[in-house]
CSV table of N, CA, C and O in Angstrom, one decimal:
chain,number,residue,atom,x,y,z
A,198,MET,N,118.9,134.2,45.3
A,198,MET,CA,120.1,134.0,46.0
A,198,MET,C,119.7,134.0,47.5
A,198,MET,O,119.0,134.9,48.0
A,199,LYS,N,120.4,133.2,48.3
A,199,LYS,CA,120.2,133.1,49.8
A,199,LYS,C,121.2,134.0,50.4
A,199,LYS,O,122.4,133.7,50.3
A,200,ILE,N,120.7,135.0,51.1
A,200,ILE,CA,121.7,136.0,51.7
A,200,ILE,C,121.4,136.1,53.2
A,200,ILE,O,120.3,136.4,53.6
A,201,LEU,N,122.4,135.9,54.0
A,201,LEU,CA,122.4,136.1,55.5
A,201,LEU,C,122.9,137.5,55.8
A,201,LEU,O,124.0,137.8,55.4
A,202,CYS,N,122.1,138.3,56.4
A,202,CYS,CA,122.5,139.7,56.7
A,202,CYS,C,122.7,139.8,58.2
A,202,CYS,O,121.8,139.4,59.0
A,203,VAL,N,123.9,140.2,58.6
A,203,VAL,CA,124.4,140.1,60.0
A,203,VAL,C,124.7,141.5,60.5
A,203,VAL,O,125.3,142.3,59.9
A,204,CYS,N,124.2,141.7,61.8
A,204,CYS,CA,124.7,142.9,62.6
A,204,CYS,C,124.8,142.4,64.0
A,204,CYS,O,124.8,141.2,64.2
A,205,ASP,N,124.8,143.2,65.0
A,205,ASP,CA,125.0,142.8,66.4
A,205,ASP,C,123.7,142.3,67.0
A,205,ASP,O,123.7,141.3,67.7
A,206,LYS,N,122.7,143.0,66.8
A,206,LYS,CA,121.4,142.6,67.5
A,206,LYS,C,120.3,142.1,66.5
A,206,LYS,O,119.3,141.5,67.0
A,207,GLY,N,120.4,142.2,65.2
A,207,GLY,CA,119.4,141.7,64.3
A,207,GLY,C,118.2,142.5,64.2
A,207,GLY,O,117.1,142.0,63.9
A,208,VAL,N,118.3,143.8,64.5
A,208,VAL,CA,117.1,144.6,64.6
A,208,VAL,C,117.1,145.7,63.6
A,208,VAL,O,116.1,146.2,63.1
A,209,ASN,N,118.3,146.2,63.3
A,209,ASN,CA,118.3,147.5,62.5
A,209,ASN,C,119.1,147.3,61.2
A,209,ASN,O,118.6,147.3,60.2
A,210,ARG,N,120.4,147.2,61.4
A,210,ARG,CA,121.3,147.3,60.2
A,210,ARG,C,121.0,146.0,59.3
A,210,ARG,O,120.8,146.2,58.0
A,211,SER,N,121.0,144.8,59.9
A,211,SER,CA,120.8,143.7,59.0
A,211,SER,C,119.4,143.7,58.5
A,211,SER,O,119.2,143.2,57.4
A,212,VAL,N,118.5,144.2,59.2
A,212,VAL,CA,117.1,144.2,58.7
A,212,VAL,C,117.0,145.1,57.5
A,212,VAL,O,116.2,144.8,56.5
A,213,HIS,N,117.7,146.2,57.5
A,213,HIS,CA,117.7,147.1,56.4
A,213,HIS,C,118.2,146.4,55.1
A,213,HIS,O,117.6,146.5,54.0
A,214,PHE,N,119.3,145.8,55.2
A,214,PHE,CA,119.9,145.0,54.1
A,214,PHE,C,119.0,143.9,53.6
A,214,PHE,O,118.7,143.7,52.5
A,215,ALA,N,118.4,143.1,54.6
A,215,ALA,CA,117.6,142.0,54.2
A,215,ALA,C,116.3,142.5,53.5
A,215,ALA,O,115.9,141.9,52.5
A,216,SER,N,115.7,143.6,54.0
A,216,SER,CA,114.5,144.0,53.3
A,216,SER,C,114.8,144.5,51.9
A,216,SER,O,114.0,144.3,51.0
A,217,GLN,N,115.8,145.3,51.7
A,217,GLN,CA,116.2,145.8,50.4
A,217,GLN,C,116.5,144.6,49.4
A,217,GLN,O,116.1,144.6,48.3
A,218,LEU,N,117.3,143.6,49.9
A,218,LEU,CA,117.7,142.5,49.1
A,218,LEU,C,116.4,141.6,48.8
A,218,LEU,O,116.4,141.0,47.7
A,219,LYS,N,115.5,141.5,49.7
A,219,LYS,CA,114.3,140.7,49.5
A,219,LYS,C,113.5,141.4,48.4
A,219,LYS,O,112.9,140.8,47.5
A,220,TRP,N,113.4,142.7,48.4
A,220,TRP,CA,112.7,143.5,47.4
A,220,TRP,C,113.3,143.2,46.0
A,220,TRP,O,112.6,143.3,45.1
A,221,TRP,N,114.6,143.0,46.0
A,221,TRP,CA,115.3,142.6,44.7
A,221,TRP,C,115.1,141.2,44.3
A,221,TRP,O,115.6,140.7,43.3
A,222,GLY,N,114.3,140.4,45.1
A,222,GLY,CA,114.0,139.0,44.7
A,222,GLY,C,114.9,138.0,45.3
A,222,GLY,O,114.8,136.8,45.0
A,223,ASN,N,115.6,138.3,46.4
A,223,ASN,CA,116.5,137.3,47.1
A,223,ASN,C,115.8,136.8,48.3
A,223,ASN,O,114.9,137.3,48.8
A,224,ASP,N,116.3,135.6,48.7
A,224,ASP,CA,115.8,135.0,49.9
A,224,ASP,C,116.8,135.4,51.1
A,224,ASP,O,118.0,135.1,51.0
A,225,THR,N,116.2,136.2,52.0
A,225,THR,CA,117.1,136.8,53.0
A,225,THR,C,116.7,136.5,54.4
A,225,THR,O,115.5,136.3,54.7
A,226,ILE,N,117.7,136.4,55.3
A,226,ILE,CA,117.5,136.3,56.7
A,226,ILE,C,118.4,137.3,57.5
A,226,ILE,O,119.5,137.4,57.1
A,227,ALA,N,117.8,138.1,58.4
A,227,ALA,CA,118.5,139.1,59.2
A,227,ALA,C,118.8,138.5,60.6
A,227,ALA,O,117.8,137.9,61.2
A,228,ILE,N,120.0,138.5,61.1
A,228,ILE,CA,120.3,138.0,62.4
A,228,ILE,C,121.2,139.0,63.2
A,228,ILE,O,121.9,139.8,62.6
A,229,GLY,N,121.2,138.8,64.4
A,229,GLY,CA,122.1,139.5,65.3
A,229,GLY,C,123.1,138.5,66.0
A,229,GLY,O,122.7,137.5,66.5
A,230,LEU,N,124.4,138.8,65.9
A,230,LEU,CA,125.4,137.9,66.4
A,230,LEU,C,125.3,137.8,67.9
A,230,LEU,O,125.7,136.8,68.5
A,231,ASP,N,124.8,138.9,68.6
A,231,ASP,CA,124.8,138.8,70.1
A,231,ASP,C,123.6,138.0,70.6
A,231,ASP,O,123.6,137.6,71.8
A,232,ASN,N,122.7,137.6,69.7
A,232,ASN,CA,121.5,136.9,70.2
A,232,ASN,C,121.2,135.7,69.3
A,232,ASN,O,120.1,135.2,69.3
A,233,THR,N,122.2,135.1,68.7
A,233,THR,CA,122.1,133.9,67.9
A,233,THR,C,123.1,132.9,68.4
A,233,THR,O,124.3,133.2,68.5
A,234,THR,N,122.6,131.7,68.6
A,234,THR,CA,123.5,130.7,69.2
A,234,THR,C,124.5,130.3,68.1
A,234,THR,O,124.2,130.4,66.9
A,235,PRO,N,125.7,129.7,68.5
A,235,PRO,CA,126.7,129.3,67.5
A,235,PRO,C,126.1,128.2,66.6
A,235,PRO,O,126.4,128.2,65.4
A,236,GLU,N,125.3,127.4,67.1
A,236,GLU,CA,124.7,126.2,66.4
A,236,GLU,C,123.8,126.9,65.2
A,236,GLU,O,123.8,126.5,64.1
A,237,THR,N,122.9,127.8,65.6
A,237,THR,CA,122.1,128.5,64.6
A,237,THR,C,122.9,129.2,63.6
A,237,THR,O,122.7,129.2,62.4
A,238,LEU,N,123.9,129.9,64.1
A,238,LEU,CA,124.8,130.7,63.2
A,238,LEU,C,125.4,129.8,62.2
A,238,LEU,O,125.5,130.1,61.0
A,239,ASN,N,126.0,128.7,62.6
A,239,ASN,CA,126.6,127.8,61.7
A,239,ASN,C,125.6,127.2,60.7
A,239,ASN,O,126.0,127.1,59.5
A,240,MET,N,124.5,126.9,61.1
A,240,MET,CA,123.4,126.4,60.2
A,240,MET,C,123.1,127.4,59.1
A,240,MET,O,123.0,127.2,57.9
A,241,LEU,N,122.8,128.7,59.6
A,241,LEU,CA,122.5,129.7,58.6
A,241,LEU,C,123.7,130.1,57.7
A,241,LEU,O,123.5,130.4,56.5
A,242,TYR,N,124.9,130.1,58.2
A,242,TYR,CA,126.1,130.3,57.4
A,242,TYR,C,126.2,129.3,56.3
A,242,TYR,O,126.5,129.6,55.1
A,243,ALA,N,125.9,128.0,56.6
A,243,ALA,CA,126.0,127.0,55.6
A,243,ALA,C,124.9,127.1,54.6
A,243,ALA,O,125.1,126.8,53.4
A,244,TRP,N,123.7,127.5,55.0
A,244,TRP,CA,122.6,127.8,54.1
A,244,TRP,C,122.8,128.9,53.1
A,244,TRP,O,122.5,128.8,51.9
A,245,ALA,N,123.5,129.9,53.5
A,245,ALA,CA,123.6,131.2,52.7
A,245,ALA,C,124.6,131.0,51.6
A,245,ALA,O,125.7,130.4,51.7
A,246,ASP,N,124.2,131.6,50.4
A,246,ASP,CA,125.1,131.8,49.3
A,246,ASP,C,126.1,132.9,49.6
A,246,ASP,O,127.2,132.9,49.2
A,247,LYS,N,125.6,134.0,50.2
A,247,LYS,CA,126.4,135.2,50.6
A,247,LYS,C,126.0,135.6,52.0
A,247,LYS,O,124.9,135.4,52.4
A,248,VAL,N,127.0,136.2,52.6
A,248,VAL,CA,126.8,136.7,54.0
A,248,VAL,C,127.2,138.2,54.0
A,248,VAL,O,128.4,138.5,53.6
A,249,ILE,N,126.4,139.1,54.5
A,249,ILE,CA,126.7,140.5,54.6
A,249,ILE,C,127.0,140.7,56.1
A,249,ILE,O,126.1,140.4,56.9
A,250,ILE,N,128.1,141.3,56.3
A,250,ILE,CA,128.4,141.8,57.7
A,250,ILE,C,128.5,143.4,57.7
A,250,ILE,O,128.8,143.9,56.6
A,251,THR,N,128.1,144.0,58.8
A,251,THR,CA,127.9,145.4,58.8
A,251,THR,C,129.1,146.2,59.5
A,251,THR,O,129.0,147.4,59.6
A,252,GLU,N,129.9,145.4,60.2
A,252,GLU,CA,131.1,146.0,60.8
A,252,GLU,C,132.3,145.0,60.7
A,252,GLU,O,132.0,143.8,60.7
A,253,PRO,N,133.5,145.4,60.6
A,253,PRO,CA,134.6,144.5,60.4
A,253,PRO,C,134.8,143.5,61.6
A,253,PRO,O,135.1,142.4,61.3
A,254,ASN,N,134.6,143.9,62.8
A,254,ASN,CA,134.8,143.0,63.9
A,254,ASN,C,133.8,141.9,63.9
A,254,ASN,O,134.0,140.8,64.6
A,255,GLN,N,132.7,141.9,63.2
A,255,GLN,CA,131.7,140.8,63.1
A,255,GLN,C,132.3,139.5,62.5
A,255,GLN,O,131.9,138.5,62.8
A,256,GLN,N,133.3,139.7,61.6
A,256,GLN,CA,133.9,138.5,61.0
A,256,GLN,C,134.6,137.6,62.0
A,256,GLN,O,134.6,136.4,61.8
A,257,LEU,N,135.0,138.2,63.1
A,257,LEU,CA,135.6,137.4,64.2
A,257,LEU,C,134.7,136.3,64.8
A,257,LEU,O,135.1,135.3,65.4
A,258,LYS,N,133.4,136.6,64.7
A,258,LYS,CA,132.4,135.7,65.3
A,258,LYS,C,131.8,134.7,64.3
A,258,LYS,O,130.9,133.8,64.6
A,259,LEU,N,132.3,134.7,63.1
A,259,LEU,CA,131.8,133.9,62.0
A,259,LEU,C,132.7,132.7,61.8
A,259,LEU,O,133.9,132.8,62.2
A,260,PRO,N,132.3,131.7,61.1
A,260,PRO,CA,133.2,130.6,60.7
A,260,PRO,C,134.4,131.2,59.9
A,260,PRO,O,134.3,132.3,59.4
A,261,PRO,N,135.4,130.4,59.7
A,261,PRO,CA,136.6,130.9,59.0
A,261,PRO,C,136.2,131.7,57.7
A,261,PRO,O,135.3,131.2,57.0
A,262,ILE,N,136.9,132.7,57.3
A,262,ILE,CA,136.5,133.6,56.2
A,262,ILE,C,136.6,132.8,54.9
A,262,ILE,O,137.5,132.0,54.7
A,263,ASP,N,135.6,133.1,54.1
A,263,ASP,CA,135.7,132.6,52.7
A,263,ASP,C,135.1,133.7,51.8
A,263,ASP,O,134.7,134.8,52.3
A,264,ASP,N,135.0,133.4,50.5
A,264,ASP,CA,134.5,134.4,49.6
A,264,ASP,C,133.0,134.6,49.6
A,264,ASP,O,132.6,135.5,48.9
A,265,LYS,N,132.3,134.0,50.5
A,265,LYS,CA,130.9,134.3,50.6
A,265,LYS,C,130.5,135.5,51.5
A,265,LYS,O,129.5,136.1,51.5
A,266,VAL,N,131.6,135.9,52.3
A,266,VAL,CA,131.4,137.0,53.2
A,266,VAL,C,131.8,138.4,52.5
A,266,VAL,O,132.8,138.4,52.0
A,267,VAL,N,130.9,139.4,52.7
A,267,VAL,CA,131.3,140.7,52.2
A,267,VAL,C,131.0,141.7,53.3
A,267,VAL,O,130.0,141.5,54.0
A,268,LEU,N,131.8,142.7,53.5
A,268,LEU,CA,131.7,143.7,54.5
A,268,LEU,C,131.0,144.9,53.8
A,268,LEU,O,131.6,145.5,52.8
A,269,PHE,N,129.8,145.3,54.2
A,269,PHE,CA,129.2,146.6,53.8
A,269,PHE,C,129.2,147.4,55.1
A,269,PHE,O,128.2,147.4,55.9
A,270,ASN,N,130.2,148.1,55.3
A,270,ASN,CA,130.5,148.7,56.6
A,270,ASN,C,129.6,150.0,56.7
A,270,ASN,O,130.0,151.0,56.2
A,271,VAL,N,128.5,150.0,57.4
A,271,VAL,CA,127.7,151.1,57.7
A,271,VAL,C,128.0,151.6,59.1
A,271,VAL,O,127.2,152.5,59.6
A,272,GLY,N,129.0,151.1,59.7
A,272,GLY,CA,129.5,151.6,61.0
A,272,GLY,C,128.6,151.0,62.2
A,272,GLY,O,127.7,150.2,62.0
A,273,GLN,N,128.9,151.4,63.4
A,273,GLN,CA,128.2,151.0,64.5
A,273,GLN,C,126.7,151.4,64.5
A,273,GLN,O,126.4,152.3,63.8
A,274,ASP,N,125.9,150.7,65.3
A,274,ASP,CA,124.5,151.0,65.3
A,274,ASP,C,124.2,152.3,66.1
A,274,ASP,O,123.9,152.2,67.3
A,275,THR,N,124.2,153.4,65.4
A,275,THR,CA,123.9,154.6,66.1
A,275,THR,C,122.6,155.2,65.5
A,275,THR,O,122.3,156.4,65.7
A,276,TYR,N,121.9,154.4,64.8
A,276,TYR,CA,120.6,154.8,64.1
A,276,TYR,C,119.5,154.5,65.1
A,276,TYR,O,119.3,153.4,65.6
A,277,HIS,N,118.8,155.6,65.4
A,277,HIS,CA,117.9,155.6,66.6
A,277,HIS,C,116.5,155.0,66.4
A,277,HIS,O,115.8,154.9,67.4
A,278,ARG,N,116.3,154.5,65.3
A,278,ARG,CA,114.9,153.8,65.1
A,278,ARG,C,115.0,152.9,63.9
A,278,ARG,O,115.8,153.2,62.9
A,279,PRO,N,114.2,151.8,63.9
A,279,PRO,CA,114.2,151.0,62.7
A,279,PRO,C,113.8,151.8,61.5
A,279,PRO,O,113.0,152.7,61.5
A,280,PHE,N,114.3,151.4,60.4
A,280,PHE,CA,114.1,152.1,59.1
A,280,PHE,C,114.4,153.5,59.1
A,280,PHE,O,113.7,154.3,58.7
A,281,ASN,N,115.6,153.8,59.7
A,281,ASN,CA,116.1,155.1,59.8
A,281,ASN,C,116.5,155.6,58.4
A,281,ASN,O,117.2,154.9,57.6
A,282,PRO,N,116.1,156.8,58.0
A,282,PRO,CA,116.3,157.3,56.6
A,282,PRO,C,117.8,157.4,56.3
A,282,PRO,O,118.2,157.1,55.2
A,283,GLU,N,118.6,157.8,57.2
A,283,GLU,CA,120.1,157.8,57.0
A,283,GLU,C,120.7,156.5,56.6
A,283,GLU,O,121.4,156.3,55.7
A,284,LEU,N,120.3,155.5,57.5
A,284,LEU,CA,120.8,154.2,57.3
A,284,LEU,C,120.3,153.6,56.0
A,284,LEU,O,121.0,152.9,55.2
A,285,LEU,N,119.0,153.8,55.7
A,285,LEU,CA,118.4,153.3,54.5
A,285,LEU,C,119.1,153.8,53.3
A,285,LEU,O,119.4,153.1,52.4
A,286,GLY,N,119.5,155.1,53.3
A,286,GLY,CA,120.2,155.7,52.2
A,286,GLY,C,121.5,155.0,52.0
A,286,GLY,O,122.0,154.7,50.9
A,287,LYS,N,122.3,154.7,53.2
A,287,LYS,CA,123.6,154.1,53.0
A,287,LYS,C,123.4,152.7,52.5
A,287,LYS,O,124.2,152.2,51.6
A,288,VAL,N,122.4,151.9,52.9
A,288,VAL,CA,122.2,150.6,52.5
A,288,VAL,C,121.9,150.6,51.0
A,288,VAL,O,122.5,149.8,50.3
A,289,LYS,N,121.0,151.4,50.5
A,289,LYS,CA,120.7,151.5,49.1
A,289,LYS,C,121.9,151.8,48.3
A,289,LYS,O,122.1,151.2,47.2
A,290,LYS,N,122.8,152.7,48.7
A,290,LYS,CA,123.9,153.1,48.0
A,290,LYS,C,124.9,151.9,47.9
A,290,LYS,O,125.5,151.6,46.9
A,291,PHE,N,125.2,151.3,49.1
A,291,PHE,CA,126.1,150.1,49.1
A,291,PHE,C,125.6,149.0,48.1
A,291,PHE,O,126.4,148.5,47.4
A,292,LEU,N,124.3,148.7,48.1
A,292,LEU,CA,123.8,147.7,47.2
A,292,LEU,C,123.8,148.1,45.8
A,292,LEU,O,124.2,147.3,45.0
A,293,GLU,N,123.5,149.3,45.5
A,293,GLU,CA,123.6,149.8,44.1
A,293,GLU,C,125.0,149.8,43.5
A,293,GLU,O,125.3,149.3,42.4
A,294,ASP,N,126.0,150.2,44.4
A,294,ASP,CA,127.4,150.2,44.0
A,294,ASP,C,128.0,148.8,43.9
A,294,ASP,O,129.0,148.6,43.3
A,295,ASN,N,127.3,147.8,44.5
A,295,ASN,CA,127.9,146.5,44.5
A,295,ASN,C,126.9,145.4,43.9
A,295,ASN,O,127.0,144.2,44.3
A,296,LYS,N,126.1,145.8,43.0
A,296,LYS,CA,125.2,144.8,42.4
A,296,LYS,C,126.0,143.6,41.8
A,296,LYS,O,125.5,142.5,41.8
A,297,HIS,N,127.2,143.9,41.3
A,297,HIS,CA,128.0,142.8,40.7
A,297,HIS,C,128.2,141.6,41.7
A,297,HIS,O,128.3,140.5,41.4
A,298,TRP,N,128.3,142.0,43.0
A,298,TRP,CA,128.6,141.0,44.0
A,298,TRP,C,127.4,140.0,44.1
A,298,TRP,O,127.7,138.8,44.4
A,299,LEU,N,126.2,140.5,43.8
A,299,LEU,CA,125.0,139.5,43.9
A,299,LEU,C,125.0,138.6,42.7
A,299,LEU,O,124.2,137.6,42.9
A,300,GLN,N,125.8,138.7,41.7
A,300,GLN,CA,125.7,137.9,40.6
A,300,GLN,C,126.7,136.7,40.7
A,300,GLN,O,126.8,135.9,39.8
A,301,HIS,N,127.5,136.6,41.8
A,301,HIS,CA,128.5,135.6,41.9
A,301,HIS,C,128.1,134.7,43.1
A,301,HIS,O,128.0,135.2,44.3
A,302,THR,N,128.0,133.4,43.0
A,302,THR,CA,127.7,132.5,44.0
A,302,THR,C,128.8,131.5,44.2
A,302,THR,O,129.7,131.3,43.3
A,303,ASN,N,128.9,130.8,45.3
A,303,ASN,CA,129.9,129.8,45.5
A,303,ASN,C,129.5,128.4,44.9
A,303,ASN,O,130.2,127.5,44.9
A,304,GLY,N,128.2,128.4,44.4
A,304,GLY,CA,127.7,127.1,43.9
A,304,GLY,C,128.2,126.8,42.5
A,304,GLY,O,128.5,126.0,41.8
C-alpha cells in the first residue's frame, strides 16, 4: 500500500510512521506540511492510498477530506531527537491498534 505520512516538518513524527510502515512492507513517504509546496502535496496526496496525519490541524492544509486520511494523533512535536523512544512506542501502539485500517484502500 502507498502511504503518505504527514507532520509539520517531515523530520520526526512522519518519519517514525513511515519507517514502521515500510518495515511492514508498505511504500511510504514522509513529508512536512511546512516545507512541501502545494503542488507537491497535491501530487503526493493523489499518489497515496492512505494518508496519516499526526495532529488534527494538519487536515486544514490537505485537499478536501476523504476516507483516505486518518489521524494518528501523537500530539505536537515535543520529541527532542529523531527516533525518540517515547514517540516510537506511541507510533508502534497506534499501528498495532489500527492494523485493520491498512487493509482497506480506496481502489
